[in-house]
Amino acid sequence: MSRQRFIALIVAAALAISGALYLSAQRNLQRGTHGTALVPALAGELDTVTALSVRRGSAAPTVTMHEKDGRWTVAERGDYPADVAKVRKLLLALSDAKVVEEKTSNPANFPVIGVEDPSSPTATGAEISVTARDGKHAVIIGKPVGGGNFARLSGDNLSYSIEPGISVETEPRFWIDSRLLDVALGGIRSIEVKPAAGPAYTVHRVIAAAAGAGTAGAGPAAPKGEDGFALDGVPPGRKAADSVQLAPSPTAFSGLTADDVTRVGDIDFSKATVATVTLSDGNAITMTGAAVGDKHWVQLKASKNAALDAKAAGRAFDIAGYRYDEVFRPLEQLLVPKQTPAAKKESASATAGGSSRHPAASPALSPNKKPVPAPTS
C-alpha cells in the first residue's frame, strides 16, 4: 500500500469517527434538553425583576410594566398602577416553562410556528423581555402546540416546543389595575344626577321607619319594615315609579372596574353627565361621564377617600356600557310611563260612559220598574 493511500484512509476514518461522534453528541443533547427550563436562570431571579415588556409587530415594546416609586406601573398608560397579580403570573409561567423537544433552526420556517422576528409587522408571536439583577432575558412565544407553545430564545436560531402553555397579552389596557369602586347598595344614601341636557333629579333612601309614609309625587312607598327609595325632581303632571324601580342596581357601584385608562385631556367632557353618590359614612363620590363612540368614559373624585383621589387624579376611565347606563340613568326611566293618545282616549271614554247615567236610572235599581215575568211554557 502506498504512503499516500494510507494517509487518505486515515483521514477518511478520522472524518467518519468525527461525524459519528458529532451525531451521537447531538442525540445526547436532544435527550438532555427535554424537561430542562427554557430560561434556567429566571427561577432564582424572580424577586429581583424590575421590568417586563412585551412586543409584537414593532421594534419598540407595545407594553412595558416596571417598578417606579416602589410600585409596578404601566408605562404606556402614564404609569398608572399595574395589575401585579397578572405580572407575577406571567413571570411564573416563564420560569416554569420546560422544553419538550427541539424544533426547527431554519429562520425561513420561523413564521410557520410563530417565532419569527417580533419587529416584523406580520409577526404572530410575541417577545417577552424580563429585566432582572443578572441582566435581561428575552423569549419569543409562538403558536400553541399540544399543551404548550413553540418558543425561541431571542438571538438564538434554535426553536423548541415548551410546556405548560404561556398566554401573552400585548395591549396595555390588559395590564392595568382595573379596580375602581366597590360600594354596596346598602351604603348608598342618595344619588344626584345632573344630565348634560334636561332637568336634574335625586334618588334618595327612605329609611324603614319612615318608608310607609311616602312622599307626595315621589312614588309608591316601599313595603313596611324595609328601606326604600324616593325621587326628587318629578316633572309636573308625572308620577315617579315605585320604590323597587327607583332603587339603584346592586351592581351599579359594586365591583366597578375599568376596561382602560387615559389622560383626562384626551376625552371631551364638555357635555358630560354628573352623578354624585352620597354614602352613609358621609363620603361623596362624584362621577363625571361622557360617551364617546362606543366608549364610556368617567372621571372620579371622592370627598373622603384620598387613595381613590390619588389614583384617579388627571385620569379618565373606560367602563362597560351597561355599568355606565346603571350609573347615569335617564329621568324618564324613573317615571311612570306616559299614556299614549289611544290609551288616554279609551280611558276618557270609559269614564264618560260610566258617569253619563245616574245610578237611579238603572233598570235594576229603578223603583218604578216592574219585574219582567218569567216566560211560561
mmCIF file with all atom_site columns, C-alpha atoms in Angstrom, residues 124-293:
data_model
loop_
_atom_site.group_PDB
_atom_site.id
_atom_site.type_symbol
_atom_site.label_atom_id
_atom_site.label_alt_id
_atom_site.label_comp_id
_atom_site.label_asym_id
_atom_site.label_entity_id
_atom_site.label_seq_id
_atom_site.pdbx_PDB_ins_code
_atom_site.Cartn_x
_atom_site.Cartn_y
_atom_site.Cartn_z
_atom_site.occupancy
_atom_site.B_iso_or_equiv
_atom_site.pdbx_formal_charge
_atom_site.auth_seq_id
_atom_site.auth_comp_id
_atom_site.auth_asym_id
_atom_site.auth_atom_id
_atom_site.pdbx_PDB_model_num
ATOM 1   C CA . THR A 1 124 ? -47.732 36.388 15.090 1.00 0.00 ? 124 THR A CA 1
ATOM 2   C CA . GLY A 1 125 ? -45.602 35.621 18.119 1.00 0.00 ? 125 GLY A CA 1
ATOM 3   C CA . ALA A 1 126 ? -44.721 37.956 20.970 1.00 0.00 ? 126 ALA A CA 1
ATOM 4   C CA . GLU A 1 127 ? -41.375 38.662 22.574 1.00 0.00 ? 127 GLU A CA 1
ATOM 5   C CA . ILE A 1 128 ? -41.299 38.852 26.373 1.00 0.00 ? 128 ILE A CA 1
ATOM 6   C CA . SER A 1 129 ? -38.313 40.669 27.853 1.00 0.00 ? 129 SER A CA 1
ATOM 7   C CA . VAL A 1 130 ? -37.539 40.448 31.557 1.00 0.00 ? 130 VAL A CA 1
ATOM 8   C CA . THR A 1 131 ? -35.029 42.727 33.267 1.00 0.00 ? 131 THR A CA 1
ATOM 9   C CA . ALA A 1 132 ? -33.583 41.257 36.482 1.00 0.00 ? 132 ALA A CA 1
ATOM 10  C CA . ARG A 1 133 ? -30.477 41.653 38.619 1.00 0.00 ? 133 ARG A CA 1
ATOM 11  C CA . ASP A 1 134 ? -28.497 39.254 36.437 1.00 0.00 ? 134 ASP A CA 1
ATOM 12  C CA . GLY A 1 135 ? -29.422 41.040 33.189 1.00 0.00 ? 135 GLY A CA 1
ATOM 13  C CA . LYS A 1 136 ? -32.053 40.758 30.504 1.00 0.00 ? 136 LYS A CA 1
ATOM 14  C CA . HIS A 1 137 ? -33.874 37.590 29.436 1.00 0.00 ? 137 HIS A CA 1
ATOM 15  C CA . ALA A 1 138 ? -35.871 37.637 26.194 1.00 0.00 ? 138 ALA A CA 1
ATOM 16  C CA . VAL A 1 139 ? -38.079 34.859 24.823 1.00 0.00 ? 139 VAL A CA 1
ATOM 17  C CA . ILE A 1 140 ? -40.321 34.714 21.758 1.00 0.00 ? 140 ILE A CA 1
ATOM 18  C CA . ILE A 1 141 ? -43.552 32.824 22.446 1.00 0.00 ? 141 ILE A CA 1
ATOM 19  C CA . GLY A 1 142 ? -45.071 31.396 19.286 1.00 0.00 ? 142 GLY A CA 1
ATOM 20  C CA . LYS A 1 143 ? -48.174 29.494 18.261 1.00 0.00 ? 143 LYS A CA 1
ATOM 21  C CA . PRO A 1 144 ? -49.864 26.917 20.504 1.00 0.00 ? 144 PRO A CA 1
ATOM 22  C CA . VAL A 1 145 ? -48.821 23.281 20.108 1.00 0.00 ? 145 VAL A CA 1
ATOM 23  C CA . GLY A 1 146 ? -50.039 20.347 22.188 1.00 0.00 ? 146 GLY A CA 1
ATOM 24  C CA . GLY A 1 147 ? -50.290 21.517 25.789 1.00 0.00 ? 147 GLY A CA 1
ATOM 25  C CA . GLY A 1 148 ? -47.909 24.420 25.280 1.00 0.00 ? 148 GLY A CA 1
ATOM 26  C CA . ASN A 1 149 ? -46.317 26.695 22.688 1.00 0.00 ? 149 ASN A CA 1
ATOM 27  C CA . PHE A 1 150 ? -43.494 26.967 20.241 1.00 0.00 ? 150 PHE A CA 1
ATOM 28  C CA . ALA A 1 151 ? -40.758 29.206 21.626 1.00 0.00 ? 151 ALA A CA 1
ATOM 29  C CA . ARG A 1 152 ? -37.331 30.583 20.827 1.00 0.00 ? 152 ARG A CA 1
ATOM 30  C CA . LEU A 1 153 ? -34.792 32.448 22.899 1.00 0.00 ? 153 LEU A CA 1
ATOM 31  C CA . SER A 1 154 ? -34.219 35.852 21.299 1.00 0.00 ? 154 SER A CA 1
ATOM 32  C CA . GLY A 1 155 ? -30.961 35.873 19.359 1.00 0.00 ? 155 GLY A CA 1
ATOM 33  C CA . ASP A 1 156 ? -30.877 32.067 19.122 1.00 0.00 ? 156 ASP A CA 1
ATOM 34  C CA . ASN A 1 157 ? -31.700 30.158 15.947 1.00 0.00 ? 157 ASN A CA 1
ATOM 35  C CA . LEU A 1 158 ? -32.909 27.018 17.705 1.00 0.00 ? 158 LEU A CA 1
ATOM 36  C CA . SER A 1 159 ? -36.646 26.771 18.458 1.00 0.00 ? 159 SER A CA 1
ATOM 37  C CA . TYR A 1 160 ? -38.481 24.466 20.851 1.00 0.00 ? 160 TYR A CA 1
ATOM 38  C CA . SER A 1 161 ? -41.862 23.227 21.859 1.00 0.00 ? 161 SER A CA 1
ATOM 39  C CA . ILE A 1 162 ? -42.482 24.003 25.535 1.00 0.00 ? 162 ILE A CA 1
ATOM 40  C CA . GLU A 1 163 ? -45.000 23.226 28.258 1.00 0.00 ? 163 GLU A CA 1
ATOM 41  C CA . PRO A 1 164 ? -47.062 24.425 30.010 1.00 0.00 ? 164 PRO A CA 1
ATOM 42  C CA . GLY A 1 165 ? -48.556 26.991 27.653 1.00 0.00 ? 165 GLY A CA 1
ATOM 43  C CA . ILE A 1 166 ? -47.939 30.714 28.024 1.00 0.00 ? 166 ILE A CA 1
ATOM 44  C CA . SER A 1 167 ? -50.617 33.286 27.175 1.00 0.00 ? 167 SER A CA 1
ATOM 45  C CA . VAL A 1 168 ? -49.360 36.781 26.317 1.00 0.00 ? 168 VAL A CA 1
ATOM 46  C CA . GLU A 1 169 ? -51.423 39.984 26.052 1.00 0.00 ? 169 GLU A CA 1
ATOM 47  C CA . THR A 1 170 ? -49.832 42.814 24.080 1.00 0.00 ? 170 THR A CA 1
ATOM 48  C CA . GLU A 1 171 ? -52.359 45.618 24.761 1.00 0.00 ? 171 GLU A CA 1
ATOM 49  C CA . PRO A 1 172 ? -51.526 47.990 27.651 1.00 0.00 ? 172 PRO A CA 1
ATOM 50  C CA . ARG A 1 173 ? -55.159 48.096 28.854 1.00 0.00 ? 173 ARG A CA 1
ATOM 51  C CA . PHE A 1 174 ? -54.975 44.420 29.806 1.00 0.00 ? 174 PHE A CA 1
ATOM 52  C CA . TRP A 1 175 ? -52.226 45.117 32.339 1.00 0.00 ? 175 TRP A CA 1
ATOM 53  C CA . ILE A 1 176 ? -53.756 47.987 34.341 1.00 0.00 ? 176 ILE A CA 1
ATOM 54  C CA . ASP A 1 177 ? -55.110 47.551 37.863 1.00 0.00 ? 177 ASP A CA 1
ATOM 55  C CA . SER A 1 178 ? -58.762 47.655 36.801 1.00 0.00 ? 178 SER A CA 1
ATOM 56  C CA . ARG A 1 179 ? -60.351 48.071 40.239 1.00 0.00 ? 179 ARG A CA 1
ATOM 57  C CA . LEU A 1 180 ? -62.226 51.369 40.717 1.00 0.00 ? 180 LEU A CA 1
ATOM 58  C CA . LEU A 1 181 ? -65.126 51.269 43.178 1.00 0.00 ? 181 LEU A CA 1
ATOM 59  C CA . ASP A 1 182 ? -66.734 48.756 45.479 1.00 0.00 ? 182 ASP A CA 1
ATOM 60  C CA . VAL A 1 183 ? -69.761 50.379 47.120 1.00 0.00 ? 183 VAL A CA 1
ATOM 61  C CA . ALA A 1 184 ? -72.581 48.161 48.372 1.00 0.00 ? 184 ALA A CA 1
ATOM 62  C CA . LEU A 1 185 ? -76.181 49.211 47.747 1.00 0.00 ? 185 LEU A CA 1
ATOM 63  C CA . GLY A 1 186 ? -76.799 49.319 51.488 1.00 0.00 ? 186 GLY A CA 1
ATOM 64  C CA . GLY A 1 187 ? -74.206 52.073 51.893 1.00 0.00 ? 187 GLY A CA 1
ATOM 65  C CA . ILE A 1 188 ? -75.841 54.493 49.438 1.00 0.00 ? 188 ILE A CA 1
ATOM 66  C CA . ARG A 1 189 ? -77.803 57.399 50.925 1.00 0.00 ? 189 ARG A CA 1
ATOM 67  C CA . SER A 1 190 ? -78.611 59.299 47.740 1.00 0.00 ? 190 SER A CA 1
ATOM 68  C CA . ILE A 1 191 ? -77.665 59.751 44.087 1.00 0.00 ? 191 ILE A CA 1
ATOM 69  C CA . GLU A 1 192 ? -77.962 63.151 42.461 1.00 0.00 ? 192 GLU A CA 1
ATOM 70  C CA . VAL A 1 193 ? -77.768 63.199 38.665 1.00 0.00 ? 193 VAL A CA 1
ATOM 71  C CA . LYS A 1 194 ? -77.255 66.293 36.537 1.00 0.00 ? 194 LYS A CA 1
ATOM 72  C CA . PRO A 1 195 ? -77.590 65.376 32.850 1.00 0.00 ? 195 PRO A CA 1
ATOM 73  C CA . ALA A 1 196 ? -75.808 67.292 30.131 1.00 0.00 ? 196 ALA A CA 1
ATOM 74  C CA . ALA A 1 197 ? -79.288 68.279 28.924 1.00 0.00 ? 197 ALA A CA 1
ATOM 75  C CA . GLY A 1 198 ? -82.597 68.156 30.769 1.00 0.00 ? 198 GLY A CA 1
ATOM 76  C CA . PRO A 1 199 ? -83.644 68.503 34.402 1.00 0.00 ? 199 PRO A CA 1
ATOM 77  C CA . ALA A 1 200 ? -81.649 67.139 37.321 1.00 0.00 ? 200 ALA A CA 1
ATOM 78  C CA . TYR A 1 201 ? -83.050 64.654 39.814 1.00 0.00 ? 201 TYR A CA 1
ATOM 79  C CA . THR A 1 202 ? -82.159 62.914 43.065 1.00 0.00 ? 202 THR A CA 1
ATOM 80  C CA . VAL A 1 203 ? -82.948 59.382 44.184 1.00 0.00 ? 203 VAL A CA 1
ATOM 81  C CA . HIS A 1 204 ? -82.678 59.164 47.972 1.00 0.00 ? 204 HIS A CA 1
ATOM 82  C CA . ARG A 1 205 ? -83.059 56.419 50.521 1.00 0.00 ? 205 ARG A CA 1
ATOM 83  C CA . VAL A 1 206 ? -86.154 56.408 52.733 1.00 0.00 ? 206 VAL A CA 1
ATOM 84  C CA . ILE A 1 207 ? -85.347 54.618 55.976 1.00 0.00 ? 207 ILE A CA 1
ATOM 85  C CA . ALA A 1 208 ? -87.639 51.830 57.123 1.00 0.00 ? 208 ALA A CA 1
ATOM 86  C CA . ALA A 1 209 ? -89.245 53.781 59.969 1.00 0.00 ? 209 ALA A CA 1
ATOM 87  C CA . ALA A 1 210 ? -90.473 56.421 57.554 1.00 0.00 ? 210 ALA A CA 1
ATOM 88  C CA . ALA A 1 211 ? -90.822 54.307 54.448 1.00 0.00 ? 211 ALA A CA 1
ATOM 89  C CA . GLY A 1 212 ? -94.507 53.694 54.956 1.00 0.00 ? 212 GLY A CA 1
ATOM 90  C CA . ALA A 1 213 ? -95.291 57.407 54.949 1.00 0.00 ? 213 ALA A CA 1
ATOM 91  C CA . GLY A 1 214 ? -94.014 58.096 51.433 1.00 0.00 ? 214 GLY A CA 1
ATOM 92  C CA . THR A 1 215 ? -93.525 61.488 49.824 1.00 0.00 ? 215 THR A CA 1
ATOM 93  C CA . ALA A 1 216 ? -96.015 63.287 47.623 1.00 0.00 ? 216 ALA A CA 1
ATOM 94  C CA . GLY A 1 217 ? -95.219 62.569 43.975 1.00 0.00 ? 217 GLY A CA 1
ATOM 95  C CA . ALA A 1 218 ? -92.107 60.623 44.893 1.00 0.00 ? 218 ALA A CA 1
ATOM 96  C CA . GLY A 1 219 ? -93.573 57.244 44.053 1.00 0.00 ? 219 GLY A CA 1
ATOM 97  C CA . PRO A 1 220 ? -95.259 54.355 45.920 1.00 0.00 ? 220 PRO A CA 1
ATOM 98  C CA . ALA A 1 221 ? -93.679 53.623 49.287 1.00 0.00 ? 221 ALA A CA 1
ATOM 99  C CA . ALA A 1 222 ? -91.564 50.559 49.995 1.00 0.00 ? 222 ALA A CA 1
ATOM 100 C CA . PRO A 1 223 ? -93.038 47.639 51.956 1.00 0.00 ? 223 PRO A CA 1
ATOM 101 C CA . LYS A 1 224 ? -93.314 48.318 55.668 1.00 0.00 ? 224 LYS A CA 1
ATOM 102 C CA . GLY A 1 225 ? -90.138 47.479 57.573 1.00 0.00 ? 225 GLY A CA 1
ATOM 103 C CA . GLU A 1 226 ? -87.860 47.833 54.522 1.00 0.00 ? 226 GLU A CA 1
ATOM 104 C CA . ASP A 1 227 ? -85.777 50.760 53.343 1.00 0.00 ? 227 ASP A CA 1
ATOM 105 C CA . GLY A 1 228 ? -86.983 52.223 50.078 1.00 0.00 ? 228 GLY A CA 1
ATOM 106 C CA . PHE A 1 229 ? -86.091 54.929 47.588 1.00 0.00 ? 229 PHE A CA 1
ATOM 107 C CA . ALA A 1 230 ? -87.934 58.085 46.576 1.00 0.00 ? 230 ALA A CA 1
ATOM 108 C CA . LEU A 1 231 ? -87.457 60.503 43.693 1.00 0.00 ? 231 LEU A CA 1
ATOM 109 C CA . ASP A 1 232 ? -86.976 64.253 43.966 1.00 0.00 ? 232 ASP A CA 1
ATOM 110 C CA . GLY A 1 233 ? -87.421 66.313 40.827 1.00 0.00 ? 233 GLY A CA 1
ATOM 111 C CA . VAL A 1 234 ? -90.548 64.684 39.402 1.00 0.00 ? 234 VAL A CA 1
ATOM 112 C CA . PRO A 1 235 ? -91.767 66.829 36.456 1.00 0.00 ? 235 PRO A CA 1
ATOM 113 C CA . PRO A 1 236 ? -95.254 68.421 36.750 1.00 0.00 ? 236 PRO A CA 1
ATOM 114 C CA . GLY A 1 237 ? -98.012 66.093 35.631 1.00 0.00 ? 237 GLY A CA 1
ATOM 115 C CA . ARG A 1 238 ? -95.840 62.995 36.003 1.00 0.00 ? 238 ARG A CA 1
ATOM 116 C CA . LYS A 1 239 ? -95.530 60.296 38.669 1.00 0.00 ? 239 LYS A CA 1
ATOM 117 C CA . ALA A 1 240 ? -92.444 58.537 39.971 1.00 0.00 ? 240 ALA A CA 1
ATOM 118 C CA . ALA A 1 241 ? -92.027 54.804 39.511 1.00 0.00 ? 241 ALA A CA 1
ATOM 119 C CA . ASP A 1 242 ? -92.299 52.503 42.524 1.00 0.00 ? 242 ASP A CA 1
ATOM 120 C CA . SER A 1 243 ? -89.530 52.177 45.087 1.00 0.00 ? 243 SER A CA 1
ATOM 121 C CA . VAL A 1 244 ? -88.176 48.954 43.612 1.00 0.00 ? 244 VAL A CA 1
ATOM 122 C CA . GLN A 1 245 ? -87.655 50.563 40.217 1.00 0.00 ? 245 GLN A CA 1
ATOM 123 C CA . LEU A 1 246 ? -86.132 53.690 41.768 1.00 0.00 ? 246 LEU A CA 1
ATOM 124 C CA . ALA A 1 247 ? -83.558 51.691 43.731 1.00 0.00 ? 247 ALA A CA 1
ATOM 125 C CA . PRO A 1 248 ? -80.073 51.673 42.144 1.00 0.00 ? 248 PRO A CA 1
ATOM 126 C CA . SER A 1 249 ? -78.908 48.392 40.665 1.00 0.00 ? 249 SER A CA 1
ATOM 127 C CA . PRO A 1 250 ? -76.971 46.364 43.274 1.00 0.00 ? 250 PRO A CA 1
ATOM 128 C CA . THR A 1 251 ? -74.109 46.153 40.778 1.00 0.00 ? 251 THR A CA 1
ATOM 129 C CA . ALA A 1 252 ? -74.041 49.830 39.759 1.00 0.00 ? 252 ALA A CA 1
ATOM 130 C CA . PHE A 1 253 ? -71.240 50.794 42.142 1.00 0.00 ? 253 PHE A CA 1
ATOM 131 C CA . SER A 1 254 ? -70.189 47.393 43.472 1.00 0.00 ? 254 SER A CA 1
ATOM 132 C CA . GLY A 1 255 ? -67.059 45.856 41.946 1.00 0.00 ? 255 GLY A CA 1
ATOM 133 C CA . LEU A 1 256 ? -66.845 48.582 39.308 1.00 0.00 ? 256 LEU A CA 1
ATOM 134 C CA . THR A 1 257 ? -63.804 48.037 37.069 1.00 0.00 ? 257 THR A CA 1
ATOM 135 C CA . ALA A 1 258 ? -62.096 49.912 34.240 1.00 0.00 ? 258 ALA A CA 1
ATOM 136 C CA . ASP A 1 259 ? -61.504 48.476 30.783 1.00 0.00 ? 259 ASP A CA 1
ATOM 137 C CA . ASP A 1 260 ? -58.913 51.148 30.029 1.00 0.00 ? 260 ASP A CA 1
ATOM 138 C CA . VAL A 1 261 ? -57.451 54.418 31.314 1.00 0.00 ? 261 VAL A CA 1
ATOM 139 C CA . THR A 1 262 ? -56.171 57.594 29.673 1.00 0.00 ? 262 THR A CA 1
ATOM 140 C CA . ARG A 1 263 ? -55.439 61.242 30.449 1.00 0.00 ? 263 ARG A CA 1
ATOM 141 C CA . VAL A 1 264 ? -58.497 63.408 31.143 1.00 0.00 ? 264 VAL A CA 1
ATOM 142 C CA . GLY A 1 265 ? -57.347 65.808 28.438 1.00 0.00 ? 265 GLY A CA 1
ATOM 143 C CA . ASP A 1 266 ? -57.718 63.071 25.817 1.00 0.00 ? 266 ASP A CA 1
ATOM 144 C CA . ILE A 1 267 ? -61.504 62.875 26.330 1.00 0.00 ? 267 ILE A CA 1
ATOM 145 C CA . ASP A 1 268 ? -64.143 65.519 25.550 1.00 0.00 ? 268 ASP A CA 1
ATOM 146 C CA . PHE A 1 269 ? -66.104 66.058 28.771 1.00 0.00 ? 269 PHE A CA 1
ATOM 147 C CA . SER A 1 270 ? -67.711 69.329 27.606 1.00 0.00 ? 270 SER A CA 1
ATOM 148 C CA . LYS A 1 271 ? -71.168 67.707 27.507 1.00 0.00 ? 271 LYS A CA 1
ATOM 149 C CA . ALA A 1 272 ? -70.865 65.403 30.472 1.00 0.00 ? 272 ALA A CA 1
ATOM 150 C CA . THR A 1 273 ? -73.422 64.000 32.883 1.00 0.00 ? 273 THR A CA 1
ATOM 151 C CA . VAL A 1 274 ? -72.528 64.221 36.569 1.00 0.00 ? 274 VAL A CA 1
ATOM 152 C CA . ALA A 1 275 ? -73.662 61.770 39.259 1.00 0.00 ? 275 ALA A CA 1
ATOM 153 C CA . THR A 1 276 ? -72.903 62.445 42.928 1.00 0.00 ? 276 THR A CA 1
ATOM 154 C CA . VAL A 1 277 ? -73.265 59.429 45.186 1.00 0.00 ? 277 VAL A CA 1
ATOM 155 C CA . THR A 1 278 ? -73.535 60.256 48.888 1.00 0.00 ? 278 THR A CA 1
ATOM 156 C CA . LEU A 1 279 ? -72.742 57.367 51.211 1.00 0.00 ? 279 LEU A CA 1
ATOM 157 C CA . SER A 1 280 ? -73.917 56.635 54.723 1.00 0.00 ? 280 SER A CA 1
ATOM 158 C CA . ASP A 1 281 ? -70.452 57.445 56.111 1.00 0.00 ? 281 ASP A CA 1
ATOM 159 C CA . GLY A 1 282 ? -70.634 60.966 54.690 1.00 0.00 ? 282 GLY A CA 1
ATOM 160 C CA . ASN A 1 283 ? -68.273 60.324 51.783 1.00 0.00 ? 283 ASN A CA 1
ATOM 161 C CA . ALA A 1 284 ? -69.424 61.729 48.440 1.00 0.00 ? 284 ALA A CA 1
ATOM 162 C CA . ILE A 1 285 ? -68.195 60.213 45.168 1.00 0.00 ? 285 ILE A CA 1
ATOM 163 C CA . THR A 1 286 ? -68.592 62.337 42.062 1.00 0.00 ? 286 THR A CA 1
ATOM 164 C CA . MET A 1 287 ? -68.645 60.568 38.703 1.00 0.00 ? 287 MET A CA 1
ATOM 165 C CA . THR A 1 288 ? -68.470 62.637 35.534 1.00 0.00 ? 288 THR A CA 1
ATOM 166 C CA . GLY A 1 289 ? -69.421 60.643 32.453 1.00 0.00 ? 289 GLY A CA 1
ATOM 167 C CA . ALA A 1 290 ? -69.209 61.062 28.689 1.00 0.00 ? 290 ALA A CA 1
ATOM 168 C CA . ALA A 1 291 ? -69.983 58.551 25.945 1.00 0.00 ? 291 ALA A CA 1
ATOM 169 C CA . VAL A 1 292 ? -67.571 58.874 23.016 1.00 0.00 ? 292 VAL A CA 1
ATOM 170 C CA . GLY A 1 293 ? -68.278 56.492 20.152 1.00 0.00 ? 293 GLY A CA 1
#
